[in-house]
Short mmCIF file of C-alpha atoms in Angstrom, two decimals:
data_model
loop_
_atom_site.label_atom_id
_atom_site.label_comp_id
_atom_site.label_asym_id
_atom_site.label_seq_id
_atom_site.Cartn_x
_atom_site.Cartn_y
_atom_site.Cartn_z
CA SER Y 25 6.11 9.77 -9.53
CA GLN Y 26 4.72 5.83 -8.72
CA GLN Y 27 7.25 3.46 -9.29
CA GLY Y 28 3.94 1.17 -10.07
CA GLU Y 29 1.57 2.66 -12.72
CA GLU Y 30 -2.08 0.82 -12.96
CA ASP Y 31 -3.64 0.16 -16.16
CA PRO Y 32 -6.90 1.05 -16.41
CA GLN Y 33 -7.38 3.67 -13.90
CA ALA Y 34 -10.90 2.24 -13.96
CA LEU Y 35 -12.53 -0.99 -15.12
CA SER Y 36 -16.02 -1.97 -15.47
CA ILE Y 37 -18.11 -5.16 -16.48
CA GLN Y 38 -20.18 -7.67 -16.06
CA GLU Y 39 -20.51 -10.16 -13.35
CA GLY Y 40 -18.60 -13.50 -15.02
CA GLU Y 41 -16.90 -11.71 -17.33
CA ASN Y 42 -12.91 -11.45 -17.13
CA ALA Y 43 -11.24 -8.46 -15.63
CA THR Y 44 -7.63 -7.51 -16.85
CA MET Y 45 -6.10 -5.33 -14.76
CA ASN Y 46 -1.80 -4.15 -15.92
CA CYS Y 47 1.45 -2.11 -14.14
CA SER Y 48 4.34 -1.25 -15.56
CA TYR Y 49 7.05 -0.23 -13.30
CA LYS Y 50 10.75 1.47 -13.86
CA THR Y 51 13.37 -0.61 -12.10
CA SER Y 52 14.75 -3.49 -10.85
CA ILE Y 53 12.29 -5.19 -8.46
CA ASN Y 54 12.46 -8.35 -5.91
CA ASN Y 55 9.48 -9.38 -6.45
CA LEU Y 56 6.32 -7.58 -7.75
CA GLN Y 57 2.60 -7.84 -5.28
CA TRP Y 58 -1.00 -7.18 -6.03
CA TYR Y 59 -3.45 -6.13 -3.14
CA ARG Y 60 -6.82 -5.40 -2.91
CA GLN Y 61 -8.45 -2.29 -0.93
CA ASN Y 62 -11.70 -1.61 0.08
CA SER Y 63 -13.64 1.76 1.17
CA GLY Y 64 -10.09 3.57 1.10
CA ARG Y 65 -8.60 1.45 4.04
CA GLY Y 66 -6.62 -1.19 5.18
CA LEU Y 67 -4.88 -2.99 1.99
CA VAL Y 68 -5.59 -7.03 2.05
CA HIS Y 69 -2.28 -9.02 0.61
CA LEU Y 70 -3.73 -10.97 -2.61
CA ILE Y 71 -0.71 -12.38 -4.00
CA LEU Y 72 3.22 -12.07 -4.78
CA ILE Y 73 5.64 -12.93 -8.06
CA ARG Y 74 9.14 -12.70 -7.63
CA SER Y 75 11.17 -11.96 -10.55
CA ASN Y 76 12.70 -15.50 -11.37
CA GLU Y 77 8.56 -16.17 -11.94
CA ARG Y 78 6.60 -15.45 -15.08
CA GLU Y 79 3.23 -16.80 -14.23
CA LYS Y 80 1.69 -17.76 -10.49
CA HIS Y 81 -2.51 -18.77 -9.99
CA SER Y 82 -4.54 -18.60 -7.01
CA GLY Y 83 -7.89 -19.92 -6.94
CA ARG Y 84 -9.65 -16.59 -9.72
CA LEU Y 85 -6.15 -14.65 -10.04
CA ARG Y 86 -3.45 -14.78 -12.27
CA VAL Y 87 -1.21 -12.84 -12.83
CA THR Y 88 1.26 -12.98 -14.54
CA LEU Y 89 5.78 -10.69 -15.11
CA ASP Y 90 7.42 -9.81 -18.02
CA THR Y 91 10.56 -8.83 -16.15
CA SER Y 92 11.92 -7.86 -19.75
CA LYS Y 93 9.32 -5.04 -20.54
CA LYS Y 94 8.26 -4.49 -16.90
CA SER Y 95 5.51 -4.95 -16.34
CA SER Y 96 3.17 -7.39 -15.08
CA SER Y 97 -1.20 -8.35 -14.96
CA LEU Y 98 -3.39 -9.08 -12.52
CA LEU Y 99 -6.38 -11.46 -14.01
CA ILE Y 100 -9.67 -11.92 -12.45
CA THR Y 101 -11.52 -14.24 -14.38
CA ALA Y 102 -15.59 -15.39 -14.01
CA SER Y 103 -15.71 -11.82 -12.34
CA ARG Y 104 -18.54 -11.82 -9.03
CA ALA Y 105 -19.67 -8.17 -7.57
CA ALA Y 106 -17.91 -9.07 -4.77
CA ASP Y 107 -15.23 -8.53 -6.53
CA THR Y 108 -15.76 -4.79 -7.06
CA ALA Y 109 -13.19 -3.02 -5.59
CA SER Y 110 -9.70 -1.13 -5.97
CA TYR Y 111 -6.10 -3.12 -6.57
CA PHE Y 112 -2.98 -2.47 -5.94
CA CYS Y 113 0.41 -3.69 -7.30
CA ALA Y 114 3.21 -3.18 -5.70
CA THR Y 115 6.94 -4.04 -6.14
CA HIS Y 116 9.45 -4.82 -3.91
CA THR Y 117 13.10 -4.04 -3.75
CA ASN Y 118 15.84 -5.98 -1.79
CA ALA Y 119 16.26 -3.63 -0.22
CA GLY Y 120 12.92 -3.95 1.27
CA LYS Y 121 11.18 -0.73 0.40
CA SER Y 122 7.65 -0.83 -1.81
CA THR Y 123 6.31 1.49 -3.58
CA PHE Y 124 2.73 1.36 -4.62
CA GLY Y 125 0.93 2.38 -8.12
CA ASP Y 126 -1.71 4.75 -7.86
CA GLY Y 127 -4.44 0.88 -8.59
CA THR Y 128 -7.36 0.49 -10.58
CA THR Y 129 -10.85 0.55 -9.68
CA LEU Y 130 -13.03 -2.37 -10.27
CA THR Y 131 -16.53 -2.30 -10.73
CA VAL Y 132 -18.69 -5.23 -11.17
CA LYS Y 133 -22.06 -5.21 -12.12
CA PRO Y 134 -24.86 -8.01 -11.05
CA GLY U 30 -4.08 -13.21 16.99
CA ALA U 31 -4.82 -9.57 16.68
CA GLY U 32 -3.95 -7.64 13.39
CA VAL U 33 -2.00 -4.50 12.50
CA SER U 34 -4.45 -1.37 14.78
CA GLN U 35 -4.11 2.30 14.11
CA SER U 36 -5.40 4.59 16.45
CA PRO U 37 -7.12 6.80 16.53
CA SER U 38 -9.44 6.27 13.61
CA ASN U 39 -10.41 9.29 12.51
CA LYS U 40 -8.39 12.65 14.08
CA VAL U 41 -9.73 16.40 13.50
CA THR U 42 -7.37 18.52 13.56
CA GLU U 43 -7.03 22.36 13.07
CA LYS U 44 -4.51 23.81 10.94
CA GLY U 45 -0.72 24.42 12.81
CA LYS U 46 -1.81 22.01 15.25
CA ASP U 47 0.21 18.70 15.77
CA VAL U 48 -1.18 15.12 15.56
CA GLU U 49 0.28 12.32 16.65
CA LEU U 50 -0.88 9.04 15.09
CA ARG U 51 -0.36 5.07 15.92
CA CYS U 52 0.49 2.29 15.24
CA ASP U 53 0.41 -1.36 16.71
CA PRO U 54 2.51 -3.97 14.15
CA ILE U 55 1.41 -7.85 14.22
CA SER U 56 4.07 -9.58 17.04
CA GLY U 57 7.11 -10.68 15.86
CA HIS U 58 7.26 -8.40 12.92
CA THR U 59 10.56 -6.36 12.56
CA ALA U 60 9.37 -4.60 9.29
CA LEU U 61 6.99 -1.65 9.36
CA TYR U 62 5.70 0.73 6.86
CA TRP U 63 3.66 4.10 7.04
CA TYR U 64 2.06 5.40 4.07
CA ARG U 65 -0.31 8.08 3.19
CA GLN U 66 -3.11 7.61 0.88
CA SER U 67 -5.07 10.82 -0.84
CA LEU U 68 -8.61 10.23 -1.52
CA GLY U 69 -8.81 8.22 -4.19
CA GLN U 70 -4.90 8.21 -4.85
CA GLY U 71 -2.53 5.44 -4.67
CA LEU U 72 -0.50 4.96 -1.71
CA GLU U 73 2.82 7.22 -1.50
CA PHE U 74 5.30 5.85 0.78
CA LEU U 75 6.60 7.49 4.07
CA ILE U 76 9.00 5.37 6.14
CA TYR U 77 10.14 1.94 6.95
CA PHE U 78 11.16 0.28 9.63
CA GLN U 79 13.72 -2.64 9.50
CA GLY U 80 14.48 -3.95 13.01
CA ASN U 81 17.54 -2.22 14.63
CA SER U 82 18.55 -0.57 11.07
CA ALA U 83 18.28 2.84 10.40
CA PRO U 84 15.50 3.85 9.14
CA ASP U 85 14.63 4.38 5.14
CA LYS U 86 12.89 8.18 5.24
CA SER U 87 13.16 8.99 2.18
CA GLY U 88 9.57 9.27 1.19
CA LEU U 89 9.05 11.54 4.56
CA PRO U 90 7.75 14.89 2.64
CA SER U 91 8.86 17.57 5.07
CA ASP U 92 11.12 18.21 8.19
CA ARG U 93 7.12 18.63 9.64
CA PHE U 94 6.53 14.59 9.35
CA SER U 95 8.78 12.24 11.89
CA ALA U 96 8.63 8.62 12.99
CA GLU U 97 9.47 6.78 15.51
CA ARG U 98 9.23 3.11 16.46
CA THR U 99 9.98 2.12 20.41
CA GLY U 100 11.03 -1.19 21.21
CA GLY U 101 10.87 -2.36 17.46
CA SER U 102 6.98 -2.07 17.94
CA VAL U 103 4.80 0.42 18.58
CA SER U 104 5.54 3.23 15.71
CA THR U 105 3.85 6.40 15.96
CA LEU U 106 4.30 9.11 12.98
CA THR U 107 4.30 13.44 14.24
CA ILE U 108 3.19 15.66 12.14
CA GLN U 109 3.55 19.51 13.28
CA ARG U 110 2.33 22.43 12.39
CA THR U 111 -0.56 20.92 10.12
CA GLN U 112 -1.66 22.18 7.00
CA GLN U 113 -4.88 21.44 4.81
CA GLU U 114 -2.57 19.70 2.00
CA ASP U 115 -1.26 16.85 5.47
CA SER U 116 -5.42 15.80 5.44
CA ALA U 117 -5.12 11.64 3.98
CA VAL U 118 -5.82 8.82 4.79
CA TYR U 119 -2.29 7.71 7.03
CA LEU U 120 -1.92 3.59 6.62
CA CYS U 121 0.47 1.32 8.72
CA ALA U 122 1.91 -2.04 7.16
CA SER U 123 4.32 -4.40 9.12
CA SER U 124 5.71 -7.68 7.79
CA LEU U 125 8.08 -10.22 9.19
CA GLY U 126 11.35 -9.05 7.17
CA THR U 127 12.47 -7.40 3.95
CA SER U 128 12.97 -8.22 0.45
CA GLY U 129 8.93 -7.43 0.22
CA ILE U 130 7.39 -9.86 2.41
CA GLU U 131 3.81 -9.95 2.33
CA GLN U 132 2.10 -6.52 4.29
CA TYR U 133 -0.39 -6.82 6.54
CA PHE U 134 -2.17 -3.58 6.66
CA GLY U 135 -4.31 -1.48 9.97
CA PRO U 136 -7.49 0.08 9.00
CA GLY U 137 -5.67 3.39 8.68
CA THR U 138 -5.89 6.67 10.39
CA ARG U 139 -8.61 10.14 8.20
CA LEU U 140 -6.89 12.78 8.90
CA THR U 141 -8.48 15.65 8.28
CA VAL U 142 -6.54 18.98 8.87
CA THR U 143 -9.47 22.84 8.83
#
C-alpha cells in the first residue's frame, strides 16, 4: 500500500471556510511535500516541509509535521472555489524515492 | 523555459500491442520519475532515474514494463503486450536532484487499452 495516506478521502466546504487534510506515513523520511492536482493531469508542488521542521506557512497554506506520529496536516484558510482540486502528500527518503498517497478531493462551494 | 512535456497526450491501443510513452524533462534536471495514476486514485511510483546511477525499478508492476533514459535527458516508458489493466494516466516528473527536491510534473499520457 502507499506510504502516504490522506484523510479524509473527500471534503466539501463552503467558500471562506478552512479546509484541513491529514496525511500519515510509515517509514522515516527526509521531507514531506504537498501537491495539488486539477482535472486528473499534472501535479503542482505546493509546499515542502523537512523532517526537522514542525510547521511551515505559504500564503493561505499551513503545513505541520509530527515525525513522532508520522503525520502531517495541510490547512487551507479562507478557501475559495478555485481551491477545488485533489491534494496529495508525498514522502521522500534520502535515497530520493518519493511515495504519494491516494489524495483528498476538496470541493469548495461558492 | 519549457516545463516537462510528455507525448502522446492520449493513446488508445489494442490489447496485446506494445506502446511507447515519451517524457522530455526540464533541461538540467538530473532526476526523472515515472508514475501511474488510475482513475480517482493516487500516484503509483514506477521508476526513478538519477544522473548516471542505476535506475530504481522497484515500482515496475511486471516485466512487461521497462524504461530508458538516453543521454540523461529524454526518457521512454515501454509497455509490452498491453493489458486492459494498464489503462491509466502515466505521469512523468523531473527535479534538480535527489532528497525529494520539488518535482515538476508533465501533463501526463492517458493510455486506454481496448
